[in-house]
Coordinates of C-alpha atoms in Angstrom, one line a residue:
X78 CA 12.1 -21.4 54.8
X79 CA 8.7 -20.4 55.2
X80 CA 6.9 -20.7 52.1
X81 CA 5.9 -17.0 52.7
X82 CA 8.6 -15.3 51.5
X83 CA 8.2 -13.0 48.5
X84 CA 10.9 -12.2 45.8
X85 CA 11.3 -9.7 42.8
X86 CA 13.6 -10.0 40.0
X87 CA 14.8 -7.1 37.9
X88 CA 17.1 -7.7 34.8
X89 CA 19.2 -5.1 32.6
X90 CA 20.8 -6.0 29.4
X91 CA 21.4 -8.8 27.3
X92 CA 19.8 -12.4 27.0
X93 CA 22.5 -13.7 28.9
X94 CA 21.7 -12.1 32.0
X95 CA 17.8 -12.9 31.1
X96 CA 18.7 -16.9 31.2
X97 CA 20.3 -16.5 34.5
X98 CA 17.6 -15.0 36.2
X99 CA 15.2 -17.1 34.4
X100 CA 17.2 -19.7 36.1
X101 CA 17.7 -18.0 39.3
X102 CA 13.9 -17.2 40.0
X103 CA 12.7 -20.9 38.8
X104 CA 15.3 -22.2 41.7
X105 CA 13.3 -19.9 43.9
X106 CA 10.1 -21.2 43.1
X107 CA 10.9 -24.7 43.7
X108 CA 11.9 -23.4 47.1
X109 CA 8.4 -21.9 47.9
X110 CA 9.3 -18.3 47.2
X111 CA 6.5 -16.4 45.6
X112 CA 8.0 -14.5 42.6
X113 CA 6.0 -10.6 42.6
X114 CA 6.4 -8.0 39.9
X115 CA 9.2 -5.5 41.0
X116 CA 7.4 -2.8 41.7
X117 CA 5.4 -4.9 45.0
X118 CA 6.7 -5.3 48.2
X119 CA 9.0 -8.2 48.4
X120 CA 11.0 -10.1 50.9
X121 CA 14.0 -9.8 48.6
X122 CA 15.0 -7.8 45.6
X123 CA 17.3 -9.1 43.2
X124 CA 18.7 -6.7 40.6
X125 CA 20.9 -8.1 37.7
X126 CA 22.7 -5.2 35.9
X127 CA 24.4 -4.4 32.6
X128 CA 27.4 -2.0 32.5
X129 CA 27.7 -2.0 28.5
X130 CA 26.7 1.5 27.8
X131 CA 25.9 4.4 30.2
X132 CA 22.4 4.1 29.7
X133 CA 22.9 0.5 31.2
X134 CA 24.5 1.9 34.3
X135 CA 21.6 4.5 34.2
X136 CA 18.7 2.0 34.5
X137 CA 20.8 -0.6 36.6
X138 CA 21.1 2.5 39.5
X139 CA 17.3 3.6 39.2
X140 CA 16.4 -0.6 39.8
X141 CA 18.8 -0.4 42.9
X142 CA 17.5 2.7 44.1
X143 CA 13.8 1.6 43.6
X144 CA 14.6 -1.6 46.0
X145 CA 16.9 0.3 49.0
X146 CA 14.3 3.2 49.0
X147 CA 11.4 0.3 50.3
X148 CA 10.5 1.4 53.8
X149 CA 10.3 -2.4 55.2
X150 CA 14.0 -2.6 54.6
X151 CA 14.0 -5.7 52.5
X152 CA 16.9 -8.2 51.3
X153 CA 18.6 -6.4 48.0
X154 CA 21.1 -8.0 46.5
X155 CA 23.1 -6.3 43.4
X156 CA 24.5 -9.0 40.6
X157 CA 25.8 -8.6 37.3
X158 CA 28.4 -7.2 35.2
X159 CA 27.8 -4.0 37.3
X160 CA 28.9 -5.5 40.1
X161 CA 32.4 -6.8 38.3
X162 CA 32.9 -3.7 36.7
X163 CA 31.9 -1.2 39.6
X164 CA 32.0 -2.9 42.9
X165 CA 33.6 0.0 44.8
X166 CA 31.2 2.6 43.5
X167 CA 28.3 0.8 44.5
X168 CA 29.3 -0.5 47.5
X169 CA 29.1 3.5 48.5
X170 CA 25.4 2.9 48.1
X171 CA 23.2 2.5 51.3
X172 CA 20.5 -0.4 51.4
X173 CA 22.2 -3.0 49.6
X174 CA 22.3 -6.3 51.4
X175 CA 25.0 -8.2 49.3
X176 CA 27.1 -7.6 45.9
X177 CA 27.1 -10.9 44.0
X178 CA 29.6 -11.0 41.0
X179 CA 29.0 -13.0 37.8
X180 CA 31.0 -16.1 38.8
X181 CA 28.9 -16.5 41.8
X182 CA 25.8 -16.0 41.0
X183 CA 24.8 -19.4 40.6
X184 CA 24.9 -19.5 44.4
X185 CA 22.2 -16.6 45.2
X186 CA 19.8 -19.0 46.4
X187 CA 22.3 -20.3 49.1
X188 CA 23.2 -16.8 50.4
X189 CA 19.6 -15.7 50.6
X190 CA 18.7 -19.3 52.5
X191 CA 21.6 -18.8 54.8
X192 CA 20.5 -15.2 55.1
X193 CA 17.0 -15.9 56.5
X194 CA 18.4 -18.7 59.1
X195 CA 20.5 -16.0 60.7
X196 CA 23.7 -16.6 58.8
X197 CA 26.4 -14.1 58.1
X198 CA 27.8 -15.0 54.4
X199 CA 30.4 -13.2 52.6
X200 CA 29.1 -14.1 48.8
X201 CA 32.8 -14.6 48.2
X202 CA 32.6 -17.6 50.3
X203 CA 31.2 -19.2 47.6
X204 CA 33.1 -21.2 44.7
X205 CA 32.8 -19.5 41.2
X206 CA 31.0 -21.4 38.5
X207 CA 29.6 -19.9 35.6
X208 CA 27.4 -22.8 34.5
X209 CA 26.0 -24.2 37.6
X210 CA 22.4 -23.0 36.7
X211 CA 19.4 -25.7 37.2
X212 CA 17.2 -25.7 34.1
X213 CA 14.5 -23.9 34.1
X214 CA 10.9 -25.3 34.6
X215 CA 8.9 -21.5 34.9
X216 CA 10.4 -18.3 32.9
X217 CA 9.7 -15.0 32.3
X218 CA 9.5 -16.0 28.8
X219 CA 7.5 -18.2 26.6
X220 CA 10.9 -19.4 25.2
X221 CA 13.6 -20.9 26.8
X222 CA 17.0 -19.5 27.0
X223 CA 20.5 -22.0 27.2
X224 CA 23.6 -20.4 28.4
X225 CA 26.4 -22.1 25.9
X226 CA 29.2 -19.9 26.5
X227 CA 30.5 -17.3 28.6
X228 CA 33.1 -14.3 28.6
X229 CA 35.1 -13.4 25.3
X230 CA 38.6 -12.8 23.6
X231 CA 38.0 -10.2 21.1
X232 CA 38.6 -7.1 22.8
X233 CA 36.9 -4.7 20.6
X234 CA 38.3 -1.4 21.4
X235 CA 34.7 0.0 22.7
X236 CA 33.6 -3.0 24.5
X237 CA 34.0 -4.0 28.7
X238 CA 32.5 -7.2 28.5
X239 CA 35.8 -8.7 28.7
X240 CA 36.8 -7.1 31.9
X241 CA 33.1 -8.0 33.7
X242 CA 32.9 -11.4 32.0
X243 CA 35.9 -12.4 31.8
X244 CA 37.7 -14.7 29.2
X245 CA 35.6 -16.9 26.9
X246 CA 35.0 -20.4 28.5
X247 CA 32.5 -22.6 27.3
X248 CA 30.2 -25.1 28.8
X249 CA 30.5 -28.8 28.4
X250 CA 28.2 -30.1 25.3
X251 CA 26.7 -33.0 27.4
X252 CA 25.5 -30.0 29.9
X253 CA 24.1 -27.9 27.1
X254 CA 22.2 -31.1 25.5
X255 CA 20.7 -32.3 29.0
X256 CA 19.5 -28.9 29.9
X257 CA 17.5 -29.0 26.2
X258 CA 16.2 -32.2 27.1
X259 CA 15.1 -30.9 30.3
X260 CA 13.3 -27.7 29.2
X261 CA 11.8 -29.5 26.4
X262 CA 10.5 -32.0 29.1
X263 CA 9.0 -29.0 30.6
X264 CA 7.1 -28.2 27.4
X265 CA 9.6 -25.3 26.1
X266 CA 8.6 -25.3 22.2
X267 CA 11.6 -22.8 21.8
X268 CA 15.6 -22.7 22.7
X269 CA 17.4 -19.7 22.2
X270 CA 21.2 -20.2 22.4
X271 CA 23.1 -17.7 24.4
X272 CA 26.1 -16.4 25.5
X273 CA 29.0 -13.8 25.2
X274 CA 30.3 -14.5 22.1
X275 CA 28.3 -18.0 21.0
X276 CA 30.1 -18.0 17.5
X277 CA 33.6 -18.7 19.4
X278 CA 32.5 -21.9 21.1
X279 CA 34.7 -24.7 21.7
X280 CA 34.4 -27.5 24.2
X281 CA 36.9 -30.6 23.8
X282 CA 37.0 -29.8 19.7
X283 CA 33.3 -29.1 19.5
X284 CA 32.7 -25.7 17.7
X285 CA 29.7 -23.9 17.5
X286 CA 28.6 -25.3 14.6
X287 CA 29.3 -28.9 15.7
X288 CA 27.5 -28.2 18.5
X289 CA 24.1 -26.6 16.5
X290 CA 24.2 -29.5 14.8
X291 CA 24.1 -32.1 17.7
X292 CA 21.1 -30.0 19.3
X293 CA 19.2 -30.3 16.1
X294 CA 19.6 -34.1 16.2
X295 CA 17.6 -33.9 19.4
X296 CA 14.1 -35.4 19.5
X297 CA 11.2 -33.1 20.2
X298 CA 8.4 -30.7 18.8
X299 CA 10.9 -27.7 19.2
X300 CA 12.8 -25.1 17.2
X301 CA 16.3 -23.7 17.7
X302 CA 17.0 -20.3 17.8
X303 CA 20.8 -18.2 17.5
X304 CA 21.1 -15.0 19.3
X305 CA 23.4 -12.4 18.6
X306 CA 26.2 -13.7 16.8
X307 CA 29.8 -12.2 15.8
X308 CA 30.3 -12.4 11.9
X309 CA 33.8 -14.6 12.6
X310 CA 31.4 -16.9 14.5
X311 CA 29.6 -17.8 11.1
X312 CA 31.1 -20.4 9.0
X313 CA 30.4 -22.6 6.0
X314 CA 28.6 -25.8 7.9
X315 CA 26.5 -23.2 10.0
X316 CA 24.9 -21.8 6.9
X317 CA 24.3 -25.3 5.8
X318 CA 22.8 -25.8 9.0
X319 CA 19.9 -23.2 8.1
X320 CA 18.2 -25.7 5.7
X321 CA 17.4 -27.8 9.0
X322 CA 13.6 -27.1 9.9
X323 CA 14.6 -26.8 13.6
X324 CA 16.7 -23.6 12.8
X325 CA 14.7 -20.3 12.4
X326 CA 16.3 -18.3 9.5
X327 CA 17.0 -15.5 12.0
X328 CA 20.2 -13.7 12.9
X329 CA 21.4 -11.0 14.8
X330 CA 24.7 -10.8 12.8
X331 CA 26.3 -7.9 14.6
X332 CA 27.5 -5.2 12.0
X333 CA 28.3 -2.1 14.4
X334 CA 29.9 0.4 11.4
X335 CA 29.7 0.2 7.7
X336 CA 33.2 1.9 7.5
X337 CA 36.1 -0.4 6.8
X338 CA 38.0 2.6 8.8
X339 CA 35.7 2.6 11.8
X340 CA 35.4 -1.6 12.3
X341 CA 39.6 -1.2 12.2
X342 CA 39.4 1.0 14.6
X343 CA 36.6 -0.9 16.7
X344 CA 39.3 -3.5 16.3
X345 CA 36.5 -5.8 14.6
X346 CA 37.6 -9.1 13.5
X347 CA 36.3 -8.6 9.8
X348 CA 36.0 -5.8 7.2
X349 CA 32.6 -4.6 5.1
X350 CA 33.2 -6.8 2.2
X351 CA 33.5 -9.7 4.0
X352 CA 30.2 -8.8 6.2
X353 CA 28.5 -8.3 2.5
X354 CA 29.8 -11.3 1.2
X355 CA 28.2 -13.4 3.9
X356 CA 24.9 -11.8 3.9
X357 CA 24.9 -12.2 0.1
X358 CA 25.1 -16.1 0.6
X359 CA 22.5 -15.7 2.8
X360 CA 19.9 -13.8 0.9
X361 CA 20.5 -16.1 -2.4
X362 CA 20.1 -18.9 -0.9
X363 CA 17.6 -18.4 2.0
X364 CA 15.0 -15.8 0.5
X365 CA 13.3 -13.8 2.9
X366 CA 15.8 -14.6 6.2
X367 CA 15.5 -12.1 8.6
X368 CA 18.7 -10.1 9.5
X369 CA 18.6 -7.9 12.0
X370 CA 21.8 -6.2 13.8
X371 CA 23.9 -3.7 16.1
X372 CA 25.3 -0.4 15.3
X373 CA 27.0 1.7 17.3
X374 CA 26.8 5.9 16.2
X375 CA 29.7 8.5 17.3
X376 CA 32.3 6.5 17.7
X377 CA 35.7 8.4 18.1
X378 CA 36.5 9.9 15.2
X379 CA 33.6 8.7 13.0
X380 CA 32.8 11.4 10.2
X381 CA 29.9 12.7 8.2
X382 CA 31.5 10.2 5.5
X383 CA 32.1 7.4 8.1
X384 CA 28.4 7.6 8.9
X385 CA 26.7 8.1 5.4
X386 CA 28.4 4.7 4.6
X387 CA 26.9 3.3 7.9
X388 CA 23.6 4.4 6.7
X389 CA 24.1 3.5 3.0
X390 CA 25.1 -0.4 4.0
X391 CA 22.4 -0.7 6.6
X392 CA 19.5 0.3 3.7
X393 CA 21.3 -1.8 1.0
X394 CA 21.0 -4.7 3.2
X395 CA 18.1 -3.9 4.8
X396 CA 18.3 -5.0 8.6
X397 CA 14.3 -5.8 9.7
X398 CA 15.7 -4.1 13.1
X399 CA 19.1 -2.4 14.4
X400 CA 19.7 -1.8 17.7
X401 CA 21.2 1.2 17.8
X402 CA 23.7 2.5 20.4
X403 CA 25.1 5.8 21.2
X404 CA 29.0 5.2 21.9
X405 CA 29.6 5.5 25.7
X406 CA 33.1 5.5 26.9
X407 CA 34.1 2.5 29.1
X408 CA 36.8 3.1 31.8
X409 CA 39.5 1.0 31.2
X410 CA 38.9 0.2 27.0
X411 CA 41.2 1.7 24.0
X412 CA 38.3 3.7 23.0
X413 CA 38.4 5.9 26.2
X414 CA 41.6 7.1 25.0
X415 CA 41.1 7.6 21.5
X416 CA 41.0 11.6 20.1
X417 CA 38.2 13.0 18.5
X418 CA 35.1 12.0 20.8
X419 CA 32.0 12.8 18.9
X420 CA 29.9 15.7 20.9
X421 CA 26.9 14.0 22.5
X422 CA 24.6 16.4 20.2
X423 CA 25.8 14.9 17.4
X424 CA 25.5 11.1 18.4
X425 CA 22.0 12.1 19.1
X426 CA 21.1 13.1 15.8
X427 CA 23.1 9.9 14.1
X428 CA 20.9 7.9 16.5
X429 CA 17.5 9.3 15.4
X430 CA 18.5 9.0 11.3
X431 CA 19.5 5.2 12.4
X432 CA 16.5 4.7 13.9
X433 CA 14.6 6.2 11.3
X434 CA 16.2 3.9 8.6
X435 CA 15.2 1.0 11.0
X436 CA 12.0 1.4 11.3
X437 CA 11.3 2.0 7.6
X438 CA 13.6 -1.5 7.4
X439 CA 11.3 -2.9 8.9
X440 CA 7.9 -2.3 7.4
X441 CA 9.4 -3.1 4.0
X442 CA 10.6 -6.5 5.1
X443 CA 7.2 -6.9 7.0
X444 CA 5.4 -6.0 3.9
X445 CA 7.6 -8.6 2.1
X446 CA 6.6 -11.5 3.7
X447 CA 2.9 -11.0 3.0
X448 CA 0.9 -13.9 1.4
X449 CA 3.5 -16.3 3.4
X450 CA 3.1 -19.0 6.1
X451 CA 4.7 -18.6 9.4
X452 CA 4.9 -21.4 12.1
X453 CA 3.8 -19.1 15.2
X454 CA 4.6 -20.1 18.5
X455 CA 1.8 -18.2 20.3
X456 CA 2.9 -16.1 23.6
X457 CA -0.5 -14.4 24.6
X458 CA -4.0 -15.1 23.9
X459 CA -7.2 -13.1 25.0
X460 CA -9.8 -15.3 25.6
X461 CA -12.5 -12.5 25.6
X462 CA -11.2 -10.8 22.1
X463 CA -10.0 -14.2 20.2
X464 CA -6.8 -12.5 19.6
X465 CA -3.5 -14.5 19.6
X466 CA 0.0 -13.4 19.5
X467 CA 3.4 -14.4 18.6
X468 CA 6.5 -14.8 17.1
X469 CA 7.0 -16.8 13.9
X470 CA 10.2 -18.6 12.6
X471 CA 11.5 -15.5 10.9
X472 CA 11.2 -13.7 14.3
X473 CA 7.9 -11.7 12.7
X474 CA 5.6 -10.7 15.3
X475 CA 2.1 -12.1 14.8
X476 CA -1.4 -11.3 15.6
X477 CA -4.6 -13.5 14.5
X478 CA -7.7 -14.5 15.7
X479 CA -8.8 -18.1 16.8
X480 CA -11.7 -19.7 19.1
X481 CA -9.6 -22.1 20.4
X482 CA -6.7 -21.2 22.8
X483 CA -3.3 -22.2 21.4
X484 CA -1.2 -20.5 24.2
X485 CA 2.6 -22.1 23.8
X486 CA 1.4 -23.8 20.5
X487 CA 3.0 -24.1 17.2
X488 CA 0.5 -22.4 14.9
X489 CA 0.6 -22.1 11.2
X490 CA -0.9 -18.6 10.0
X491 CA -0.9 -17.1 6.8
X492 CA 0.5 -13.3 6.8
X493 CA -2.4 -10.9 5.1
X494 CA -1.7 -7.6 6.4
X495 CA 1.1 -5.2 8.4
X496 CA -0.3 -3.4 11.4
X497 CA -0.1 0.6 11.8
X498 CA 2.6 2.4 14.0
X499 CA 6.7 2.2 14.5
X500 CA 7.0 -1.5 15.3
X501 CA 3.9 -3.2 13.3
X502 CA 2.8 -6.6 13.9
X503 CA 2.0 -8.5 10.9
X504 CA -2.1 -9.7 10.8
X505 CA -2.9 -13.0 9.5
X506 CA -5.1 -16.0 9.8
X507 CA -4.4 -19.1 11.8
X508 CA -5.7 -22.5 10.0
X509 CA -4.0 -25.3 11.5
X510 CA -2.8 -26.1 15.7
X511 CA -0.5 -29.0 15.1
X512 CA 2.5 -30.8 15.7
X513 CA 5.1 -28.6 14.5
X514 CA 6.3 -31.8 12.5
X515 CA 9.8 -31.0 13.3

């Protein structure tokens, strides 16, 4: 392999996809590929697709078209959930060199290497392995995503993920711990635990809470963030673990609807009372704890009363960010066959309302944090202006001035004011650039 090859990546969808792209990109760099921006000319384009919603499909197709219409006819590899869910449709597209399923994503480098050596290999020749990704020493992010689990057994009526990601499977504990040791050794200061349904992690009797406990016991100057988690995956032991200084006080706790009737139709494994009890426990013990969530609007049969309840709950809890989805019909799911499909115009209007609530909640939450301190992990630094930007432990975006470059370092910052805009950063002043003392 020569060192003149260029490769570009486009990642759609979840943090699990982001982890997998990071690992692939690092592997290609170790083999002397130059990773370039997706808009630039490259020898290889890899599109890591998403098919959770219609919007995910649209963005994935757009990214594929960008690559296949290049005049120099590069190698184009399409992978991710859209391949698992819509492979036959995608194969009608011109210009795609290979389609690679999720379970064979770890073999993409070997596939490309063989291609440039003049070998013709069917991707299905490679063995399936969901966890054979090498630890990434360089990624597209300041944080290091750590894949602990894949697949889901819940089969919510709206969700296609079990079809495209398969049944739940957990990564061996020792592999996870070694992965984290490696990335800490590479210099990463924050690890984000990710998967499809991480709360259901279970490997040889080690559940998710015990896994988190083992991770927190690892030595080093780093912190741990939990990515999106289902309410049924949040137990009493995890609740207690949030008192540990390495575990960040932030959860993306998926609600989906504030109506018990809709939750039942969605086949969710909790009701509103259970969810509210959980939130109450968190807020009473950990003041300032940051809760974010997902909401689906326009689920089949959702009435104005159901939607009103969702609005009330999102305001009452005060989620500092709401990831809003307009319900999309996914082929092969139970919700596809449900009556009372909600018109698109109503979905659009309800989506706007939730976006407005989210923006209001976000500003209120950030205002409530003023005067407090955050341990900010610096992700960007502008030498000319002296402005440093990053996220505090509560997952608050913070901007402050400093005379020295603190990139990828923890800086203790006092929060002083909320900036303008819909997604405002908090302005502060950094007064220490230490080791975090974790």
